[in-house]
Every structure is written in C-alpha cells, then in structure tokens.
CSV table of C-alpha atoms and ligand atoms in Angstrom, one decimal:
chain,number,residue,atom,x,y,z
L,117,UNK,CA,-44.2,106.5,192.5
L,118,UNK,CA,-43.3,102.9,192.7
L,119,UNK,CA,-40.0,103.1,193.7
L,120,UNK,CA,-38.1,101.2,190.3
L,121,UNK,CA,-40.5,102.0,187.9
L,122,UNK,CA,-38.0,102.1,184.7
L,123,UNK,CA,-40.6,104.8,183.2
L,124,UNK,CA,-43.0,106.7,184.6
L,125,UNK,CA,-45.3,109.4,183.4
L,126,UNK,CA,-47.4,111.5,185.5
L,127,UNK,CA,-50.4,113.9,183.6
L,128,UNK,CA,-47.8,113.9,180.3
L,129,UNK,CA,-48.9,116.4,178.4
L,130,UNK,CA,-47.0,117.9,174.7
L,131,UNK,CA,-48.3,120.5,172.0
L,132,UNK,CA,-47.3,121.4,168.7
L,133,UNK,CA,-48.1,125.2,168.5
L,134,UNK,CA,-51.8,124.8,168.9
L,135,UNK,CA,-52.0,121.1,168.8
L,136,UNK,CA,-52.5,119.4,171.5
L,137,UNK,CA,-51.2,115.9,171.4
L,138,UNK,CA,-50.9,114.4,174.4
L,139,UNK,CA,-53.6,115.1,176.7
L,140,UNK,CA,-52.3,113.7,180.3
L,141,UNK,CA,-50.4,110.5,180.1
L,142,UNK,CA,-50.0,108.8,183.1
L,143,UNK,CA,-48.8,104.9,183.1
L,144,UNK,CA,-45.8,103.4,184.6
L,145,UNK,CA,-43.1,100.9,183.2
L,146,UNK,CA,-41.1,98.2,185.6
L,147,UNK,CA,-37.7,96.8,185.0
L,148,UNK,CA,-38.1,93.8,182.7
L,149,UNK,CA,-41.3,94.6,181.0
L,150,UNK,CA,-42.7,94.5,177.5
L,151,UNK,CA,-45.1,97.2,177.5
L,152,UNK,CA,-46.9,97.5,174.3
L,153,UNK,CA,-48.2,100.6,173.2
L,154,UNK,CA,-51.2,100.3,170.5
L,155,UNK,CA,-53.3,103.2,168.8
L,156,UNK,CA,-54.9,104.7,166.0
L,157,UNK,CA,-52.4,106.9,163.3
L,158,UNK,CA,-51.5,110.5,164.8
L,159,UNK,CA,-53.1,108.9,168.7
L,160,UNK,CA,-49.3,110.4,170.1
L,161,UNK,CA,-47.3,107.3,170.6
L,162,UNK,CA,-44.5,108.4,168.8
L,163,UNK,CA,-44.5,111.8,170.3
L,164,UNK,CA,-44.1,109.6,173.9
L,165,UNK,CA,-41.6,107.6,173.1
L,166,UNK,CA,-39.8,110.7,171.8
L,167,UNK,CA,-40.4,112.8,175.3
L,168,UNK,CA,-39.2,109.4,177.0
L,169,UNK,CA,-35.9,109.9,174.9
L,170,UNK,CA,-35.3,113.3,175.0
L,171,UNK,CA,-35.7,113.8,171.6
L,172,UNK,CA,-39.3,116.1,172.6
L,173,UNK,CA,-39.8,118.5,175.6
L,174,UNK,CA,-43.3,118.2,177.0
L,175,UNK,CA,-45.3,120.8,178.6
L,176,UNK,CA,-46.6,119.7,181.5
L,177,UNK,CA,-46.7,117.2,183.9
L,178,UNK,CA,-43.6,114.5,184.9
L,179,UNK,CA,-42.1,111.9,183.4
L,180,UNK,CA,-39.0,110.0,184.6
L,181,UNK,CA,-36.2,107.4,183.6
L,182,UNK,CA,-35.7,105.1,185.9
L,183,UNK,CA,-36.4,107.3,189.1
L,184,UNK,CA,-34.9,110.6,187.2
L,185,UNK,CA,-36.5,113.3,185.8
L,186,UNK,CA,-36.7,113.4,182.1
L,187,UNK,CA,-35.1,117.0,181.1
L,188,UNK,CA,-34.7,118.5,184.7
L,189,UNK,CA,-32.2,118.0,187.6
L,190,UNK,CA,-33.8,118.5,190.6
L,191,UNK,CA,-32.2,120.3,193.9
L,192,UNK,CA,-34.8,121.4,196.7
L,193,UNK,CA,-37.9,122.6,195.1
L,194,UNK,CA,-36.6,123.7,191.9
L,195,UNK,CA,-36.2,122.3,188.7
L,196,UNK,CA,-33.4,123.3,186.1
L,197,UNK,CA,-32.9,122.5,182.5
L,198,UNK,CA,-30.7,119.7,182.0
L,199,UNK,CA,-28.0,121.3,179.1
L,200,UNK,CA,-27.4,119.2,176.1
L,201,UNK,CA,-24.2,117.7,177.2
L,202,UNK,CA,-25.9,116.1,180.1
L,203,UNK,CA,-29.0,115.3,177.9
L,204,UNK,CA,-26.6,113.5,176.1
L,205,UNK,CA,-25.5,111.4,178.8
L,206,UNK,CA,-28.8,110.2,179.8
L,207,UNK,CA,-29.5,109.2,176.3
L,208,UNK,CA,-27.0,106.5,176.2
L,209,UNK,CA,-28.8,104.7,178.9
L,210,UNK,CA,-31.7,104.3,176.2
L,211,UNK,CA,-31.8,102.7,173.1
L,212,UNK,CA,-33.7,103.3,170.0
L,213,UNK,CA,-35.2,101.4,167.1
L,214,UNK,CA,-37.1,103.7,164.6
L,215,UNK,CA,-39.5,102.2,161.7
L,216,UNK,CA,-37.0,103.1,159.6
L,217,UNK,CA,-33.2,102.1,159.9
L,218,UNK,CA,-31.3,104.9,159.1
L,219,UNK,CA,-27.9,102.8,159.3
L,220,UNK,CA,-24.8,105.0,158.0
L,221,UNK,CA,-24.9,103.5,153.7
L,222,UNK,CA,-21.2,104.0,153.9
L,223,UNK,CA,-20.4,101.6,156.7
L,224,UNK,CA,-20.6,98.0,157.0
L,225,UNK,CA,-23.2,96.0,159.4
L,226,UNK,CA,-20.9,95.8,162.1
L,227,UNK,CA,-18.9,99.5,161.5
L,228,UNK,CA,-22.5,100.6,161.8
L,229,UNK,CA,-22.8,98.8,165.4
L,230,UNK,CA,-19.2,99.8,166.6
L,231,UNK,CA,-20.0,103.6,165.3
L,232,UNK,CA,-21.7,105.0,168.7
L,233,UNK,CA,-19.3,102.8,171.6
L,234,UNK,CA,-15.8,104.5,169.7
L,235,UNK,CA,-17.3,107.8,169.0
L,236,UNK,CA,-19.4,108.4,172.3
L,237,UNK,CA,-18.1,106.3,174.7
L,238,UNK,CA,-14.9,106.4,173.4
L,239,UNK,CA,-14.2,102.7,173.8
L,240,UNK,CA,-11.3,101.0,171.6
L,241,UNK,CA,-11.9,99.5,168.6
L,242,UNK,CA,-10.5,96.3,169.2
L,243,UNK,CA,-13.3,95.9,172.3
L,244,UNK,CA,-16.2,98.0,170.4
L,245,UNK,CA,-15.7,95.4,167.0
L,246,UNK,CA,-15.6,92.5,169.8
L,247,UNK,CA,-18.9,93.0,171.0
L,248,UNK,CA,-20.4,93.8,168.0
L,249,UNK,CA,-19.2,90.7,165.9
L,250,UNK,CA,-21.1,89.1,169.2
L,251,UNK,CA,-24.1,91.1,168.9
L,252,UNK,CA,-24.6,90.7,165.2
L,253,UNK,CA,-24.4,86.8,165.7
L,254,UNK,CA,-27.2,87.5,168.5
L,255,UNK,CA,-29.1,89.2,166.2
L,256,UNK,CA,-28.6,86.3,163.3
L,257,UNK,CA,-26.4,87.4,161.1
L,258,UNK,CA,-22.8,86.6,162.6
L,259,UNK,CA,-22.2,86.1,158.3
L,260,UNK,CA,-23.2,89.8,157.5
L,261,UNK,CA,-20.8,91.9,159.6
L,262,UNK,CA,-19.1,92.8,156.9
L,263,UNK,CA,-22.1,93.4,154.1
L,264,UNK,CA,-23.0,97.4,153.9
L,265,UNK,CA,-26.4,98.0,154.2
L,266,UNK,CA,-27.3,98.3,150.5
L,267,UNK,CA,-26.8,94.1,150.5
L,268,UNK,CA,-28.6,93.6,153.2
L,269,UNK,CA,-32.7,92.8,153.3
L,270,UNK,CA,-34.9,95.5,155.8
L,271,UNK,CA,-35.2,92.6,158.2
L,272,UNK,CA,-31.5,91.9,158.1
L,273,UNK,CA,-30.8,96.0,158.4
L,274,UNK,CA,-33.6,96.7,161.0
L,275,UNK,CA,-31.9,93.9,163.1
L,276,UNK,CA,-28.4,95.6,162.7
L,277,UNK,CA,-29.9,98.4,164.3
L,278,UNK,CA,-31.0,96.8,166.7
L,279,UNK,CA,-27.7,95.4,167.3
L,280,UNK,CA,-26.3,99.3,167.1
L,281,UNK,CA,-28.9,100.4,170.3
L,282,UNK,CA,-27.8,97.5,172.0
L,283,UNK,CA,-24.0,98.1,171.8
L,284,UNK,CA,-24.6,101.3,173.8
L,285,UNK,CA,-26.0,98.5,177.2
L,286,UNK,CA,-28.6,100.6,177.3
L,287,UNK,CA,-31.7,99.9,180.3
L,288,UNK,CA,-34.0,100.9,178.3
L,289,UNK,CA,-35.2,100.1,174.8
L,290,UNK,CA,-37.7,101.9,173.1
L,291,UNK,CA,-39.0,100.9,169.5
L,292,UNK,CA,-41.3,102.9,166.7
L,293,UNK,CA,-42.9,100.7,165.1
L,294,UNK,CA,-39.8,98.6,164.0
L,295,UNK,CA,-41.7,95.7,161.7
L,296,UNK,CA,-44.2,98.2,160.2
L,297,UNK,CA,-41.9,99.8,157.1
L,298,UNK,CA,-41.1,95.6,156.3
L,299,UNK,CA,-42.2,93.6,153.9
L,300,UNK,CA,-44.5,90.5,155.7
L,301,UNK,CA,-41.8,87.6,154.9
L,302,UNK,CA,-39.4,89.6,157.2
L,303,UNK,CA,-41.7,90.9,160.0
L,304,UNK,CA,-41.1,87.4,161.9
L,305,UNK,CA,-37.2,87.3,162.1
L,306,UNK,CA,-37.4,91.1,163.5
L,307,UNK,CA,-40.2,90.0,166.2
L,308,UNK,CA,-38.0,87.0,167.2
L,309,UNK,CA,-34.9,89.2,167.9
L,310,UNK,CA,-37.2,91.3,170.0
L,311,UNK,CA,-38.7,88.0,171.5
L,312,UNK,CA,-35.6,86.8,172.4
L,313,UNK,CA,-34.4,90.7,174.0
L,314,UNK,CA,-37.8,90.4,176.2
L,315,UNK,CA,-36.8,86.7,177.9
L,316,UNK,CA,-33.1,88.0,178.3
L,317,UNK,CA,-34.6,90.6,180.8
L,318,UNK,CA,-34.5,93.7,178.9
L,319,UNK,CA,-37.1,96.7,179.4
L,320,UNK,CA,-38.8,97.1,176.7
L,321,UNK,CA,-41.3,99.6,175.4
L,322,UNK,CA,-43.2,99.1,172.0
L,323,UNK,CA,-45.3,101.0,169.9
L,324,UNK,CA,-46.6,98.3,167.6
L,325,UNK,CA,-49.6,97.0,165.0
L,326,UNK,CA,-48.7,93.4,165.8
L,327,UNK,CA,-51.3,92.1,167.5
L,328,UNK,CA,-49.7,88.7,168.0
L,329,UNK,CA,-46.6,89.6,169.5
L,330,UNK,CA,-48.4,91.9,172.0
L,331,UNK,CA,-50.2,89.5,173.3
L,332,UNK,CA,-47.7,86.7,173.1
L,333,UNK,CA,-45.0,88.7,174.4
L,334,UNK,CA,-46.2,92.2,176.0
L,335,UNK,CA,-46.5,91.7,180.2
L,336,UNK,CA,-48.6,95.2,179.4
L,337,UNK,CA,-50.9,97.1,177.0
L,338,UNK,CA,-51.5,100.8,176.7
L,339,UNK,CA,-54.6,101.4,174.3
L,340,UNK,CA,-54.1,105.2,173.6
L,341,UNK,CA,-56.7,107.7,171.4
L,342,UNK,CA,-56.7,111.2,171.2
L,343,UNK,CA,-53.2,111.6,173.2
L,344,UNK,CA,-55.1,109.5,176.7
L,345,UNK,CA,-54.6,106.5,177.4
L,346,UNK,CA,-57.8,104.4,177.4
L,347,UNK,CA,-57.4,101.5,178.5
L,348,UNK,CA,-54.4,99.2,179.8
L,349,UNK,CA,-53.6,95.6,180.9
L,350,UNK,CA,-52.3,92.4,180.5
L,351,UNK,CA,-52.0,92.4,176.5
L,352,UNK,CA,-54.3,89.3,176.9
L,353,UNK,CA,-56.6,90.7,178.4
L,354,UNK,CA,-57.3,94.2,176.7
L,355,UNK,CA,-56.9,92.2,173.4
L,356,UNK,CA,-59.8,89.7,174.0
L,357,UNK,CA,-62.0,91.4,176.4
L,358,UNK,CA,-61.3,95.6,175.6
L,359,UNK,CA,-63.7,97.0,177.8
L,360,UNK,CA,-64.0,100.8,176.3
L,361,UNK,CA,-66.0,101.8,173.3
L,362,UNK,CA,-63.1,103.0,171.4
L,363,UNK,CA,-60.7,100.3,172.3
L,364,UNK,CA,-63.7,97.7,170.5
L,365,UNK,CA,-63.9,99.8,167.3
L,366,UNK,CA,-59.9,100.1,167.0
L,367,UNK,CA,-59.2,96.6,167.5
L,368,UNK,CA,-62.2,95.4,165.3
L,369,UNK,CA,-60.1,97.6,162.4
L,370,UNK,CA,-56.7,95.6,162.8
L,371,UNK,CA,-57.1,92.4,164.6
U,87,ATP,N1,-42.7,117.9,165.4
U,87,ATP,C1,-44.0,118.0,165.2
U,87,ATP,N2,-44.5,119.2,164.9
U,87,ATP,C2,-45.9,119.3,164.7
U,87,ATP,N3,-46.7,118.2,164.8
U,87,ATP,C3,-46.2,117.1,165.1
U,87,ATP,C4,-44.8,116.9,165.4
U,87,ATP,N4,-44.6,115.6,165.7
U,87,ATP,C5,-45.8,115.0,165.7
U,87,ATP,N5,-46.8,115.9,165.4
U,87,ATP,C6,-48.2,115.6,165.2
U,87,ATP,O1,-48.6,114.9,166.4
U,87,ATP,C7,-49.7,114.0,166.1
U,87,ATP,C8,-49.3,112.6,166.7
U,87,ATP,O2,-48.2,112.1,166.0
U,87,ATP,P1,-47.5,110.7,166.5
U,87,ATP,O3,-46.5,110.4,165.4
U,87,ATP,O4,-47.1,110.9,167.9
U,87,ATP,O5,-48.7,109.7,166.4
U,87,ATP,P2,-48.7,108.1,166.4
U,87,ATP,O6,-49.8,107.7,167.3
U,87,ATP,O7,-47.3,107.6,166.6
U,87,ATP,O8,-49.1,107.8,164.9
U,87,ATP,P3,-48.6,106.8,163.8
U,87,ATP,O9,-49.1,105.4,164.2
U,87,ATP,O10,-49.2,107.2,162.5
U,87,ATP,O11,-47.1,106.8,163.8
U,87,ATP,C9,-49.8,113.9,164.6
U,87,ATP,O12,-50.9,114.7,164.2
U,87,ATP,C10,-48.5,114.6,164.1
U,87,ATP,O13,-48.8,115.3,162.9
C-alpha cells in the first residue's frame, strides 16, 4: 500500500443477502485528491462510499482510512471488531454530503452547522457558532445563518450541509451525488462550493453525473459496472478517450 493513501480498497467486496454488489474493488485515494466516481444506477457507488464511512460492513477484502482499517483494530495477526463507540470516533474524521439534505427543519442554517461540534465534540457554543458564521459565509450565504431550512432554496440547504460536514475538520469528504436531487439553476453554486473545497486542499471523493466538473475538477476517475471498477484515470482522459466497451456505451448515455 502506498504509504498515505487517504483511502484504499483492496478486493472490496459487500452483499445484500444474495446480492452481490460489489464484486472486488480495489483503487486507492491520495491526500488532496478529487476522485470522481461515475456509473450506471444500482453499479455500487453508494454502497462504497457507505463501507468507506462505516455506515456498511463489507465481506471481504480491505479497505482503510487513511492507513487504518475500516471496522477492525488490528494487533498481531488478528483482527477485532471495532465497537460502536470507537466507530464513532473514526467517523468524525469523515464528512458526508448525501443527495438529499436532511438538515434538522427545526433549526436554523447555522444551528444546523453548530449541532454536531456541541453535541459530539462537545465544543462551546460561543466557538462552535464562531466557526460556523465563518463557514456559512464560505459557503455563500454569510446572510442566511439565521433562515431555517424551509426558507432556504436546495442549493442554499445542500451547501449548509456542506458547511455542517465541514464543521466537524473532517480529512475526508465524501459526497452522494450532492447536485443530482437539484433543480439545474442551482446545480452550479453547489459545484462551485465543492470547486473551491478541491483547490483549498481537501480530499475529496465524488460519486457524480456531472461530467463537467469531473473532468474540470476530478485529478481521478473511477468508471464502475456491475460492482468492478472498469476503468480509471485522469477524468480527462477516461472521459474523451474511454478505452472499455462498457465505459463507451455509459458515457455515450450521459455526456
Ligand atoms: N441496504 C441494502 N439492502 C439491500 N440492497 C441494497 C442495500 N443498499 C443497496 N442495495 C442494492 O445495491 C445495489 C447498488 O446500489 P447503490 O446505491 O450502491 O448503487 P449506485 O451505483 O449508487 O446507484 P445510483 O446511481 O442509482 O445511486 C442496488 O441494487 C441496491 O438496490
């Protein structure tokens, strides 16, 4: 294993009862990257970016977070179960941004991005509202901290969320599809946020349909089918020139 891969995967493999969704994923992350994960519907990205969070056990193979194994401490030649507390604590490190928001109604913007530092981290206040009033002006929308989420647009409440995984400083940051539930005038101000997250250095994986800001943006592309991966790249590379059979018929479907 490269030494600081941020993620790496090693014959990944995760079932569902009889389905078998991924089918032995290996590909690795570095620190800093944009790595773009593209696919058909029900092709298992989700389902990875779910094992990389703990949020999925898989069955077989490896798959690490920055040098550590996802699930499992190791000590000698054995493996034990990590138990939910520490689970817990690793899961801070990595931030989250779903297709849909799922910001707490009942809470304004910036209550929303306060809500994990106080309760988990146990931070006061005072410094949790501080950073968050600077996060939701890095986000654009410095004027909204105190709008709930009912007065805000999806772009504008898909941005506060990413404002709320940001709060936790995580290393990683992992996003579903997080322009894909919004209506086309808002897909751009979302994409620039994340633009802006990719030059300031952050890791970055991305399941995504847009094209344009994979290959604008992505340093890597993962072209996964049937829970493998394909083919991979430079975005620009695998977007223009896809050299496997399947990879030409997906990308003659969306591009
Ligand atoms: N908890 C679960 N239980 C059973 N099946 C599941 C579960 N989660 C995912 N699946 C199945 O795994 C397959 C892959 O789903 P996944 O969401 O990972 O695909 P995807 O590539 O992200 O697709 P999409 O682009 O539509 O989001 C699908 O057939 C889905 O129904």
């Amino acid at each position: 294993m490269t030494a600081n891969a941020m993620v790496k995967a090693e014959g990944v493999h995760k079932s569902f009862g009889a389905a078998h969704i991924l089918r032995g994923i290996d590909l690795e992350v570095a620190p800093g990257e944009v790595f773009c994960l593209i696919g058909p519907s029900g092709s298992g990205k989700s389902t990875f970016l779910r094992c990389i969070n703990h949020l999925e056990k898989i069955n077989a193979g490896r798959l690490y977070v920055d040098g550590e194994l996802v699930g499992y401490r190791q000590k000698g030649d054995k493996l034990y179960e990590l138990k939910d507390s520490e689970v817990a604590l690793k899961r801070r490190d990595i931030g989250m941004v779903f297709q849909r928001f799922n910001l707490f109604p009942h809470m304004t913007a910036v209550e929303n991005v306060m809500e994990a530092p106080v309760q988990v981290k146990r931070e006061t206040k005072a410094v949790a509202r501080e950073r968050a009033l600077k996060l939701l002006d890095r986000v654009g929308l410095g004027d909204r901290a105190g709008h709930y989420p009912s007065q805000l647009s999806g772009g504008q409440q898909q941005r506060v969320a990413i404002a709320r995984a940001l709060a936790m400083e995580p290393k990683l940051m992992l996003f579903d599809e997080p322009t894909s539930a919004l209506d086309p005038e808002l897909v751009g101000d979302v994409l620039d946020v994340m633009r802006d997250l990719a030059e300031s250095g952050m890791t970055m994986v991305v399941v995504t349909h847009e094209m344009g800001f994979a290959r604008e943006v992505g340093d890597s592309l993962v072209f996964m089918d049937g829970g493998v991966v394909v083919e991979s790249g430079n975005p620009r590379d695998v977007l223009t020139n896809p050299q496997h059979d399947r990879t030409k018929a997906f990308l003659s479907k969306v591009l």
